[in-house]
Coordinates of C-alpha atoms (C1' of nucleotides) in Angstrom, one line a residue:
Chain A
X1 CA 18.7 -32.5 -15.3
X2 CA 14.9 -32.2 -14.2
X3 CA 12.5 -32.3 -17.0
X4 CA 10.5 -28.9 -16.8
X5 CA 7.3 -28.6 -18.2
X6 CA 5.9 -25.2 -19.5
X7 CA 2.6 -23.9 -18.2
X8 CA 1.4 -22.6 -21.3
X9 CA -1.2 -20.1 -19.5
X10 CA 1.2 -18.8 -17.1
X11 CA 3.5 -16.5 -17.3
X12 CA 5.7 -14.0 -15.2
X13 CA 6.8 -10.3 -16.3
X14 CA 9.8 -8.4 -14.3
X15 CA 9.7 -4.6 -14.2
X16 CA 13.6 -4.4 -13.3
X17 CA 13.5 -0.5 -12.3
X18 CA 17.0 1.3 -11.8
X19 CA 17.7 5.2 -11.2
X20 CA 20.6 6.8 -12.5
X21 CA 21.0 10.0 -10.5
X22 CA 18.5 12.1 -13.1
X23 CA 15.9 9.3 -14.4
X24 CA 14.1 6.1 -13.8
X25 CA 15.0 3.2 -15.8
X26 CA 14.2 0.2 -16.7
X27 CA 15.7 -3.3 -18.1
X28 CA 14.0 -4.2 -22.0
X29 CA 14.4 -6.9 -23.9
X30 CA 15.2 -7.0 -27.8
X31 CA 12.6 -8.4 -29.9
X32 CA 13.5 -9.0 -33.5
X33 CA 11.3 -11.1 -35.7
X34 CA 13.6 -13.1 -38.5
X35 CA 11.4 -15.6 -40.1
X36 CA 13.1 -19.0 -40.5
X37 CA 15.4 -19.4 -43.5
X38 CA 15.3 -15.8 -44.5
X39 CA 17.0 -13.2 -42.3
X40 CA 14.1 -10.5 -43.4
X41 CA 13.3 -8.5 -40.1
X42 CA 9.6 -8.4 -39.7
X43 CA 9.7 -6.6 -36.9
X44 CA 11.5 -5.6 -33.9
X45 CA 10.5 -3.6 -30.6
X46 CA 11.2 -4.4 -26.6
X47 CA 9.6 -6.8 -24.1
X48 CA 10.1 -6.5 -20.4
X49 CA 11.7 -9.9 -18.9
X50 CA 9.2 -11.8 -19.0
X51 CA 8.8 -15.7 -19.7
X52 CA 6.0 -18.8 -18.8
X53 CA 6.6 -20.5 -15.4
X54 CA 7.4 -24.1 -15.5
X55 CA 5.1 -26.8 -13.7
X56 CA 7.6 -27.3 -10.9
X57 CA 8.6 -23.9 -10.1
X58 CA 6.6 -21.8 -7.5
X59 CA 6.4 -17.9 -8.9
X60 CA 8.9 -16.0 -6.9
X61 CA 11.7 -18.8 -7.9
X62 CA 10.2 -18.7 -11.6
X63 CA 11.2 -14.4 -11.7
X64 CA 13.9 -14.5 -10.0
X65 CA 15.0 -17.7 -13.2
X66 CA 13.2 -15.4 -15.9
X67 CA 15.6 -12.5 -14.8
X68 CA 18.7 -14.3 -14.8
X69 CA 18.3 -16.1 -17.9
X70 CA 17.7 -13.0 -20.0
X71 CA 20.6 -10.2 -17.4
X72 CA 22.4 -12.3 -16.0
X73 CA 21.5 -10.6 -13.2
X74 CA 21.0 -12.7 -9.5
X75 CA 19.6 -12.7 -5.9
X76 CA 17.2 -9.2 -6.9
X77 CA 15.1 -8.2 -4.6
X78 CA 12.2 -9.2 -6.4
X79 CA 8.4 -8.3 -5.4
X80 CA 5.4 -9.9 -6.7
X81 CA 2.9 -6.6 -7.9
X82 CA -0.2 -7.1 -9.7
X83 CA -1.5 -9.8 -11.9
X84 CA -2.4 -9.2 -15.7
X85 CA -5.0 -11.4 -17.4
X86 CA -6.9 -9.0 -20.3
X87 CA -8.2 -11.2 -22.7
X88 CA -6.7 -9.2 -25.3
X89 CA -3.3 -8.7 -23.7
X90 CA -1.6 -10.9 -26.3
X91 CA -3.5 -9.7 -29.0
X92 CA -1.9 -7.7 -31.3
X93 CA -0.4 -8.6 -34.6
X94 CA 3.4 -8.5 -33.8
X95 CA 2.6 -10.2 -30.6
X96 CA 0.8 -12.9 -33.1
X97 CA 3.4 -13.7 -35.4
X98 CA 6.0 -14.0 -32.7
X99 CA 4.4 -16.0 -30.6
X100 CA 3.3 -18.3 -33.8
X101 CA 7.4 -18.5 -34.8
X102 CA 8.6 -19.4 -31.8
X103 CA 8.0 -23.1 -31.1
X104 CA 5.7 -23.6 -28.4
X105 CA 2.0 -23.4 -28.5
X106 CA 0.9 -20.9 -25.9
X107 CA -2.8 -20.5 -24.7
X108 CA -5.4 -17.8 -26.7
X109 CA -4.4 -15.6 -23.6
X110 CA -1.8 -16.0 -20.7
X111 CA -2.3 -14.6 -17.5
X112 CA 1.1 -13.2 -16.5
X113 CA 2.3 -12.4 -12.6
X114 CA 4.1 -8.7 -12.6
X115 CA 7.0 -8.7 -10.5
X116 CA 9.2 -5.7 -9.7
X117 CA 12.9 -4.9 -8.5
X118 CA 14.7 -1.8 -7.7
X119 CA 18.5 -1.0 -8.3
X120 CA 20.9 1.5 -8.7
X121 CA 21.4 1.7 -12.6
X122 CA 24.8 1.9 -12.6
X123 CA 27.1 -0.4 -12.3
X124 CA 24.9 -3.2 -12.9
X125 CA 26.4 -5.6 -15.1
X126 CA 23.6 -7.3 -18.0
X127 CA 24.7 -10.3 -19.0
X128 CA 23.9 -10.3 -23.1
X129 CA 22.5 -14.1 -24.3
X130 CA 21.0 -13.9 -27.9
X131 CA 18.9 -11.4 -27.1
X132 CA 19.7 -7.7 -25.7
X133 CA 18.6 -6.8 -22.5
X134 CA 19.2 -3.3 -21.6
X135 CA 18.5 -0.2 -19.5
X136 CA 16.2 2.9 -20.9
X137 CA 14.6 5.3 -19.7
X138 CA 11.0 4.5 -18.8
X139 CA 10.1 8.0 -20.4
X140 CA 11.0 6.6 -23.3
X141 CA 9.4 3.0 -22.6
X142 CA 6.6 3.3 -24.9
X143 CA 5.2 0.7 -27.1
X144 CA 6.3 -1.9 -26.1
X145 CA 5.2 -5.7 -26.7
X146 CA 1.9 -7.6 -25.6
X147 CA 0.6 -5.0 -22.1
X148 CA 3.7 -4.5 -21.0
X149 CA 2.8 -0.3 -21.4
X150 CA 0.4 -1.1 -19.2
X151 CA 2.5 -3.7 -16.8
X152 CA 5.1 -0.9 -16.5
X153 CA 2.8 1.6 -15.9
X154 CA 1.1 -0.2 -12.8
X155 CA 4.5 -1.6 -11.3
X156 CA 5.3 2.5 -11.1
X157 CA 1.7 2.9 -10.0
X158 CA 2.5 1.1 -7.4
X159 CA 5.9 2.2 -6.8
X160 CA 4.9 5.8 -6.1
X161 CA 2.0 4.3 -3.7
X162 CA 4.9 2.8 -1.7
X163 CA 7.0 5.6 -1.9
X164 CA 5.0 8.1 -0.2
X165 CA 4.3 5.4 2.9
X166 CA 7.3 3.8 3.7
X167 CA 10.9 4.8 2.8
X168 CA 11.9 1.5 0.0
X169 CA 14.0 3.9 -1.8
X170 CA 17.2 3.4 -0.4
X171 CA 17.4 0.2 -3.0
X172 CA 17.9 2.4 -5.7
X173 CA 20.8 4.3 -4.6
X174 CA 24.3 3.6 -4.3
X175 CA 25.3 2.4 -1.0
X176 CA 26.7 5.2 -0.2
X177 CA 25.0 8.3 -1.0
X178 CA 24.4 12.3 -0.4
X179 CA 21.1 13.5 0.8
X180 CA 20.9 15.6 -2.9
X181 CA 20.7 12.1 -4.3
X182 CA 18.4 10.7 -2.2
X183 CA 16.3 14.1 -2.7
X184 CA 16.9 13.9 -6.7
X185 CA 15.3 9.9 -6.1
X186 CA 12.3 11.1 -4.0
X187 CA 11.8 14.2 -6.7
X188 CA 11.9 12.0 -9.4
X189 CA 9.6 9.2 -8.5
X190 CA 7.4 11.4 -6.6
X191 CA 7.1 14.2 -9.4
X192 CA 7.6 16.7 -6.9
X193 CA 10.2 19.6 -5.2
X194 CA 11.7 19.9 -2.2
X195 CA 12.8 22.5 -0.1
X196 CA 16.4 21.4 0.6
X197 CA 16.7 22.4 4.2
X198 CA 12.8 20.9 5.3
X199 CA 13.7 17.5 3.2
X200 CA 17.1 17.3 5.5
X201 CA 15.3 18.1 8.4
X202 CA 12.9 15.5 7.5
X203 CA 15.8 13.1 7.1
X204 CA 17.4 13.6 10.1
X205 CA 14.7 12.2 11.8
X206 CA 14.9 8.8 10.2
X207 CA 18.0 7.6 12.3
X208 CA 18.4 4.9 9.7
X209 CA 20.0 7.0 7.4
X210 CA 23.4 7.0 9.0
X211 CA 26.1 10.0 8.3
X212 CA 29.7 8.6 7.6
X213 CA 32.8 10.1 8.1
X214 CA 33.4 10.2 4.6
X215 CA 32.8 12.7 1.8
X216 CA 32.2 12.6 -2.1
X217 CA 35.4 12.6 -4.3
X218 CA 36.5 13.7 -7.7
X219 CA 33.7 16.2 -8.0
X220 CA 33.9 19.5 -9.4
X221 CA 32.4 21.1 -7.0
X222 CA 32.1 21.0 -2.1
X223 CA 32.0 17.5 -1.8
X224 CA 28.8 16.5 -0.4
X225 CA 28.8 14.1 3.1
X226 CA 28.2 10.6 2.1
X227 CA 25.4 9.0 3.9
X228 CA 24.3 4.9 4.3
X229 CA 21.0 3.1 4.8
X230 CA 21.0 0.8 7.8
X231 CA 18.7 -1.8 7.5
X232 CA 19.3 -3.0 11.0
X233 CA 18.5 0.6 13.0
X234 CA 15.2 0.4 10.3
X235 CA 14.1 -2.7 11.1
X236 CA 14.6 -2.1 15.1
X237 CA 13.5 1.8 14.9
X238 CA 10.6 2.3 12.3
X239 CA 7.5 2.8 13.3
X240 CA 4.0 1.6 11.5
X241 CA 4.2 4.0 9.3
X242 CA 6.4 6.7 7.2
X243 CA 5.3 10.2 7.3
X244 CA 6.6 11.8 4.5
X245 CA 5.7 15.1 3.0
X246 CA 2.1 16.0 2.4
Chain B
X1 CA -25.1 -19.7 -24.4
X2 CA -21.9 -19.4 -24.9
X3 CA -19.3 -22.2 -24.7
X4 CA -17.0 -21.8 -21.3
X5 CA -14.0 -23.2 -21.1
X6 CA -12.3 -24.2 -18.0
X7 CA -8.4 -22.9 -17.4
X8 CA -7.3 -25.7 -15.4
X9 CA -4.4 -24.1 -14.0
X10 CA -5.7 -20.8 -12.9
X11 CA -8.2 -19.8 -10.5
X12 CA -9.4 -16.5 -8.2
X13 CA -10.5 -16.5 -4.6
X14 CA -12.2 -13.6 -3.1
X15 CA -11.6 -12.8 0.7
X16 CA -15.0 -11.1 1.4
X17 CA -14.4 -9.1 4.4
X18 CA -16.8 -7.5 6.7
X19 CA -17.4 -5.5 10.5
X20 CA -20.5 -6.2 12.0
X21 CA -19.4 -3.3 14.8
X22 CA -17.6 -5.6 17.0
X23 CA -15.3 -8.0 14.6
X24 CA -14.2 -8.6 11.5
X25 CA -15.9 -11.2 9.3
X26 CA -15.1 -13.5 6.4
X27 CA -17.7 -14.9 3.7
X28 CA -16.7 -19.1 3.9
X29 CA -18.2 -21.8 1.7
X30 CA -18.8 -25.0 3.1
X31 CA -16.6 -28.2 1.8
X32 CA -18.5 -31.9 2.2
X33 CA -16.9 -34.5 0.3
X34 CA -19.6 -37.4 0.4
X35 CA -18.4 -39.9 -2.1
X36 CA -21.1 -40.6 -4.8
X37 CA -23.4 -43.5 -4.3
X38 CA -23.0 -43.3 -0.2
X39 CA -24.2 -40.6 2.3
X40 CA -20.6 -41.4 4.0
X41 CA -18.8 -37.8 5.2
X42 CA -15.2 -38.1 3.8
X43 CA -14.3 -34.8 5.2
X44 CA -15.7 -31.7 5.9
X45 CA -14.4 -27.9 5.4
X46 CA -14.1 -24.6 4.7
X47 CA -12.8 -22.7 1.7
X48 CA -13.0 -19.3 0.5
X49 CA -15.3 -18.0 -2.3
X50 CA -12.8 -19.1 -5.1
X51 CA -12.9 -21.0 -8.6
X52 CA -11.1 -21.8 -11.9
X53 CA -11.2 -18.9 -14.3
X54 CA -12.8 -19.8 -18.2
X55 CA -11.0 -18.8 -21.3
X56 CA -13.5 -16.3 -21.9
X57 CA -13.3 -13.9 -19.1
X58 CA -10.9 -11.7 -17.7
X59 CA -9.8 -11.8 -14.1
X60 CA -11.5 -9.3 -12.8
X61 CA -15.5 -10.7 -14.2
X62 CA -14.0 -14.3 -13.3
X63 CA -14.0 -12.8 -9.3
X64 CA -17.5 -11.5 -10.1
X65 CA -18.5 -14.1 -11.5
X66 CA -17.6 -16.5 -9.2
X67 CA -18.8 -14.7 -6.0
X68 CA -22.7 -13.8 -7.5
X69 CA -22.6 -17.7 -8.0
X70 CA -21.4 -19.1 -4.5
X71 CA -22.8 -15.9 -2.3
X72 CA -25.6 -14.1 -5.0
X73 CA -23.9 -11.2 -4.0
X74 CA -23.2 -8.7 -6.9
X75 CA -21.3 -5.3 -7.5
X76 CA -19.0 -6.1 -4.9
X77 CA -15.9 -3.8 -5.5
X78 CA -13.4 -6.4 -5.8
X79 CA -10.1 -5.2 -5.9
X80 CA -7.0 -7.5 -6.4
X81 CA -4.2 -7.5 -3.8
X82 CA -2.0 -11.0 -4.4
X83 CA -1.1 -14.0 -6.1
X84 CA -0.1 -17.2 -4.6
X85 CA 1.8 -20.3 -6.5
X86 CA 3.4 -22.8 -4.2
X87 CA 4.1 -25.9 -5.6
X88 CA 2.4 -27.6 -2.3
X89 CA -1.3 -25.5 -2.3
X90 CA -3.4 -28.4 -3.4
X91 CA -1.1 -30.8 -1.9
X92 CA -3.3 -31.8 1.4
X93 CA -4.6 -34.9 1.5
X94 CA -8.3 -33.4 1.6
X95 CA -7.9 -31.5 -1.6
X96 CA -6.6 -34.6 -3.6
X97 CA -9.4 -36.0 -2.5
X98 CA -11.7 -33.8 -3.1
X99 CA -10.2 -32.4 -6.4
X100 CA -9.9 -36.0 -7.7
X101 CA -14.1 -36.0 -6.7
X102 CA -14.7 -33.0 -8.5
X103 CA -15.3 -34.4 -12.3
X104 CA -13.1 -31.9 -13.4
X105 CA -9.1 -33.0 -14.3
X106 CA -6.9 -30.1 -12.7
X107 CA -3.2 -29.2 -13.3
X108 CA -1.1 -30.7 -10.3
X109 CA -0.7 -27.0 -9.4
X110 CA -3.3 -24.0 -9.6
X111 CA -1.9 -19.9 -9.4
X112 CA -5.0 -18.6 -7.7
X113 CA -5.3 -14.3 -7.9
X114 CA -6.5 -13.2 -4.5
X115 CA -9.2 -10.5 -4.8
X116 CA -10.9 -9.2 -1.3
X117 CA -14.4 -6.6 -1.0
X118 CA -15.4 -5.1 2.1
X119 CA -18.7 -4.3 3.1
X120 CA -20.7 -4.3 6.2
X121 CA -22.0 -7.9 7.6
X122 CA -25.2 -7.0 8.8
X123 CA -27.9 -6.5 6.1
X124 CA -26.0 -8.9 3.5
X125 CA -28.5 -11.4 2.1
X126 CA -26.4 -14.4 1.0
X127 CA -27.8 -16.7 -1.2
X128 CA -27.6 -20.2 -0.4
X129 CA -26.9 -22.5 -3.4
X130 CA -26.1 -26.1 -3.6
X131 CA -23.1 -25.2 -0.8
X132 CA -23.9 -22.8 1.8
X133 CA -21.9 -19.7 2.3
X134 CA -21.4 -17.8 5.4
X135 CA -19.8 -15.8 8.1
X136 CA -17.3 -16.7 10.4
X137 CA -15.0 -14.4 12.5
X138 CA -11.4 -13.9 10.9
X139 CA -10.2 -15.1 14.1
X140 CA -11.9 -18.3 13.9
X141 CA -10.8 -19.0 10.1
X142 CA -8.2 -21.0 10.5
X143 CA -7.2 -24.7 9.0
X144 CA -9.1 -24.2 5.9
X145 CA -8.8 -26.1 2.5
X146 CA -6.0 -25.4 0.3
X147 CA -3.6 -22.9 1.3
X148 CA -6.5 -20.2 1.9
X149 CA -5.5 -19.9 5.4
X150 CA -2.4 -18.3 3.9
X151 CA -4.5 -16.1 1.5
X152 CA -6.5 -14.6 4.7
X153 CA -3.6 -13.6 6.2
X154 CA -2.0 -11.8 3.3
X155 CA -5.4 -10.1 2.6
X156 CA -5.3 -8.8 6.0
X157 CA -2.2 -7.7 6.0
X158 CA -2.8 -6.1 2.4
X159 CA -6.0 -4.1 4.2
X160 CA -3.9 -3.6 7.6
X161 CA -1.2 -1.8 5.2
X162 CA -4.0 0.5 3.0
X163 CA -6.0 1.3 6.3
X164 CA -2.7 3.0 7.7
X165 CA -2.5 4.5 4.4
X166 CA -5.6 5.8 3.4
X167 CA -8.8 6.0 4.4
X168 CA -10.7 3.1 2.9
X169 CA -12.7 1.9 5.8
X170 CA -15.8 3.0 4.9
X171 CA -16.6 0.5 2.8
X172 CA -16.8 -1.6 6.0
X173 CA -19.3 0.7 7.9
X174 CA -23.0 1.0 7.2
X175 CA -24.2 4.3 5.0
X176 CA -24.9 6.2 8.5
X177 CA -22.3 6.0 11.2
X178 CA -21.6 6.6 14.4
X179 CA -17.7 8.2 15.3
X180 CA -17.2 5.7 18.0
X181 CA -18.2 2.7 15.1
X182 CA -15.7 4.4 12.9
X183 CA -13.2 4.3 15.7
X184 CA -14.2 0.7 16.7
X185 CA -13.7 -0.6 12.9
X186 CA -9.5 1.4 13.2
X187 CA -8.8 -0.1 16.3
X188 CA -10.4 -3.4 15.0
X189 CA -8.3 -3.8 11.9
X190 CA -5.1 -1.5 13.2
X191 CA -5.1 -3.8 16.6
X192 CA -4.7 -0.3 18.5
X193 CA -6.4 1.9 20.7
X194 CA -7.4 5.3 20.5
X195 CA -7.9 8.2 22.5
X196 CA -11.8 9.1 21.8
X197 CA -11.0 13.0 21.7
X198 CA -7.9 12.6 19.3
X199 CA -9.7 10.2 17.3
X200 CA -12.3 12.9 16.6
X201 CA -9.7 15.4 16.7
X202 CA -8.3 13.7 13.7
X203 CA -11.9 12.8 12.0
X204 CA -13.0 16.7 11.9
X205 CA -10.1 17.5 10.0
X206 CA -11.3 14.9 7.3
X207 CA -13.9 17.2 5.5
X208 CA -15.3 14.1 3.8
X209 CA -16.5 12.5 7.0
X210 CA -19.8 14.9 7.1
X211 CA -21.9 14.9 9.9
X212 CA -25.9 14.3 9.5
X213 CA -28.9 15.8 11.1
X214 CA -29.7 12.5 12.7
X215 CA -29.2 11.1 15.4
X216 CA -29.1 7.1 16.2
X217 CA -32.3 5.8 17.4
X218 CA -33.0 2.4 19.0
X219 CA -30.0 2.3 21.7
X220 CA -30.1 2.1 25.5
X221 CA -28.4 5.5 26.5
X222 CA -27.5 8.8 24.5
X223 CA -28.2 8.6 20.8
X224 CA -24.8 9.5 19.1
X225 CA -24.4 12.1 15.5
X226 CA -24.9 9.9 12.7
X227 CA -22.0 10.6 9.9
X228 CA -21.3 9.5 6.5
X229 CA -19.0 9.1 4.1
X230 CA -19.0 11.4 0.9
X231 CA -16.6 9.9 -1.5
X232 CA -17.7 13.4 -3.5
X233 CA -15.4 15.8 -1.2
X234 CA -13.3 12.8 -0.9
X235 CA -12.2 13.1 -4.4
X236 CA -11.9 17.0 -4.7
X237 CA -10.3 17.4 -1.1
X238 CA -7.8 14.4 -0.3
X239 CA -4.2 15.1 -0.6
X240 CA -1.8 12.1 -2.1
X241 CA -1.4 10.6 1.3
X242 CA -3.4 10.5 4.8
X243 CA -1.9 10.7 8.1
X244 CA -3.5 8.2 10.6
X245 CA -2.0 8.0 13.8
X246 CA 1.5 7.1 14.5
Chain C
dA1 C1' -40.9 10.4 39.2
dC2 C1' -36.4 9.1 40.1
dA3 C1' -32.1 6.8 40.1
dA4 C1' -28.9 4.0 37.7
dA5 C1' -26.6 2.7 33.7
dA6 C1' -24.5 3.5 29.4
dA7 C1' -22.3 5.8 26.0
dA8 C1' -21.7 10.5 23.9
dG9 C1' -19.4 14.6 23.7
dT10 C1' -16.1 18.2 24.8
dG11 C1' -10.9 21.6 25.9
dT12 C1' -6.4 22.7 27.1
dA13 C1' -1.5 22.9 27.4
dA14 C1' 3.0 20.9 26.0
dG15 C1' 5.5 19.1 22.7
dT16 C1' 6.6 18.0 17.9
dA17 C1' 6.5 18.6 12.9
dT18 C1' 5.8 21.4 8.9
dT19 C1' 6.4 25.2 6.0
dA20 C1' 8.5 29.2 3.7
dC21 C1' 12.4 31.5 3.0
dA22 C1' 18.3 33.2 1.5
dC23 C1' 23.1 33.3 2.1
dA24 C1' 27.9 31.7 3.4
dA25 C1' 31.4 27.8 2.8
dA26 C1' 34.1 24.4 0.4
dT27 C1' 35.9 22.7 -3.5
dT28 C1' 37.6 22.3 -8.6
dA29 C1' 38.7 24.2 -13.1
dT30 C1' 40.7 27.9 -15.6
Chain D
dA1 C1' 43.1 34.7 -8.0
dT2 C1' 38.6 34.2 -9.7
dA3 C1' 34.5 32.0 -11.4
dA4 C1' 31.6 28.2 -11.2
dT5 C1' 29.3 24.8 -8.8
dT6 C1' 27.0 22.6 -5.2
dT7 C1' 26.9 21.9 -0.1
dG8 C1' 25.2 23.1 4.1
dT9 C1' 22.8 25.7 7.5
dG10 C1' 18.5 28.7 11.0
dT11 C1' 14.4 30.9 12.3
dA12 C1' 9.8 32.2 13.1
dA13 C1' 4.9 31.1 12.2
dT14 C1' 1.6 27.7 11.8
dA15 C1' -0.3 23.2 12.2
dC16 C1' -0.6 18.7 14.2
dT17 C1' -0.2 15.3 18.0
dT18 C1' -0.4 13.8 22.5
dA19 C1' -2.0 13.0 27.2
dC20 C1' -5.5 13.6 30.1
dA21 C1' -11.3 13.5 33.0
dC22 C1' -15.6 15.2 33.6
dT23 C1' -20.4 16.6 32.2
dT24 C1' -24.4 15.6 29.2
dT25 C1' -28.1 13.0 27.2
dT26 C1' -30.7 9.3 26.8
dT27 C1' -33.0 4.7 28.2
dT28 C1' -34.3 1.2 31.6
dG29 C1' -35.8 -0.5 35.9
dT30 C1' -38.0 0.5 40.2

DNA sequence: ACAAAAAAGTGTAAGTATTACACAAATTAT
DNA sequence: ATAATTTGTGTAATACTTACACTTTTTTGT
């Protein structure tokens, strides 16, 4: 076992983003404060996944570490953001007495590397160690600890930005999906509407997303035609840029 | 004065980009290593406007900070774009040397956040201090110190990406400009070329490029419309995205 | 004064993409 | 069988993109 040093001014902070069919989500962490030898709660709210780097670990390998220890969760396709570093950003009182209770001595303020990962938000198995990671909806992701409003509110920032210019979507669906999915996905993120017969024409043209000869089950309803991304006609067929709707 | 205190384990680098009409430029700060009591020249390089952040400042002055002092140019819009963290960027035999030179005692690896500006090269009045800054080509920046060779690139890419995006290049063009110096700076950074009557085509429908009553003066055959930039009807007019050419 | 050089400025036709708009078809649940 | 639900499809008007070549305006050199 490697000895791993903390770098107490560093941290990274993983805005794990999933979709759900109807709403964004995103992966929190419980954070209860029980002072030592008592089991009084002094408080409790919800971090993102987010832990210092260590002094041999470069940044990508220190998320992609951060994530797993706290989900259980591996190999995400994980994307280096933005970078946090308000002098405040560790600043208020809960975000005090928690970092004063838990062992280490951290810098006055630590400058923290926002990373980002998109998945489907079903199926995903979280892992629970000690402390509860789960999904919610980032509606509802509001006061939360040290920036992490703020963190969360870039990463989708920056999320829509990539939307609109290049088609990254396609991580957050199923692997197999219908085009009223992938419309819902594009409505949702977007915060727009669609006519349904322009946003299929529009898809047609992206020869990536490939029809198969296979349609939706156990639905209440015509089952819709079930659809695939194919990462090898995108990486062979896409040009510069994605023209999406204006 | 206030006491500043060093973080010895983060620092910021600023790309500092400009067009001088023909290619794009990059502010570099000269390297010397002469070891104290000699005039001997250990080494000699280039590096990128960048240093160690203090306690005190967020990361955002610490990029303004540092570029007024190497370049005495202030009010640069700096705008973040990347962070870099290998375990190896300090690892050259060069920087050893020269960070073991510096006085200072630094962690065996430095995060830097990469911030870039663009403005036009001509008519900026760098201020030489202690180690001269300059301009070199982009093209011709290559084996500089640390891993900033790396930062370029991804800074180029990071404007290659927004330029296909949106419309940020004016930043990079003098106050008054010419349409085929607007169309010299695209094909410049997109590595394209354009057709001269599409590439206006395309300009007139941006109502934000407005056209002046002056014409260029000084040149060696027909004086072209002088246009500028009005980031006024830019904000009121521009829809989420911008279509450049496919 | 004139010619040469240099870059500016301009139009059209064919093809492609976008927009707005409404109803029939397939399936399950009752 | 019927109701409920969601899928799936076409057209016409407008706007944008592409490919393509010559004339105009100005300065410089003779």
């Amino acid at each position: 076992m490697t000895v791993r040093k903390l770098m107490q001014s560093i941290s990274v902070d993983c805005v794990i983003l999933g979709f759900d069919s109807e709403q964004l989500n995103v992966i929190l962490v419980d954070r209860t404060l029980i002072l030592p030898n008592t089991t009084e709660v002094v408080f409790s709210d919800l971090t993102l996944t987010g832990y210092h780097i260590y002094e041999n670990e470069d940044l990508d390998s220190a998320a992609a570490r951060i994530v797993k220890d706290l989900t259980g969760l591996e190999n995400l396709p994980l994307k280096q953001f933005y970078s946090f570093g308000a002098l405040d950003r560790l600043h208020h009182p809960n975000d005090q007495l928690w970092l004063e209770n838990c062992g280490d001595v951290f810098s006055d303020r630590v400058v923290t590397i926002g990373y980002y990962s998109l998945l489907p938000s079903t199926n995903v198995n979280i892992i629970q160690k000690g402390r509860n990671a789960a999904w919610y909806p980032v509606t509802n992701a509001k006061g939360l600890a040290y920036d992490h409003d703020f963190v969360v509110e870039k990463a989708i920032e920056h999320l829509r930005y990539k939307f609109w210019h290049e088609p990254i979507g396609f991580e957050l669906l199923p692997v197999k999906f219908t085009l009223s999915q992938m419309q819902k996905l594009y409505e949702a993120i977007l915060g727009t509407q669609f006519d349904k017969r322009n946003f299929r024409k529009k898809v047609s043209q992206m020869n990536y997303v490939v029809p198969l000869k296979e349609k939706q089950i156990g639905v209440a309803h015509k089952p819709a035609q079930l659809f695939m991304f194919s990462r090898d006609v995108y990486d062979k067929t896409r040009k510069e840029r994605f023209d999406f709707f204006v």
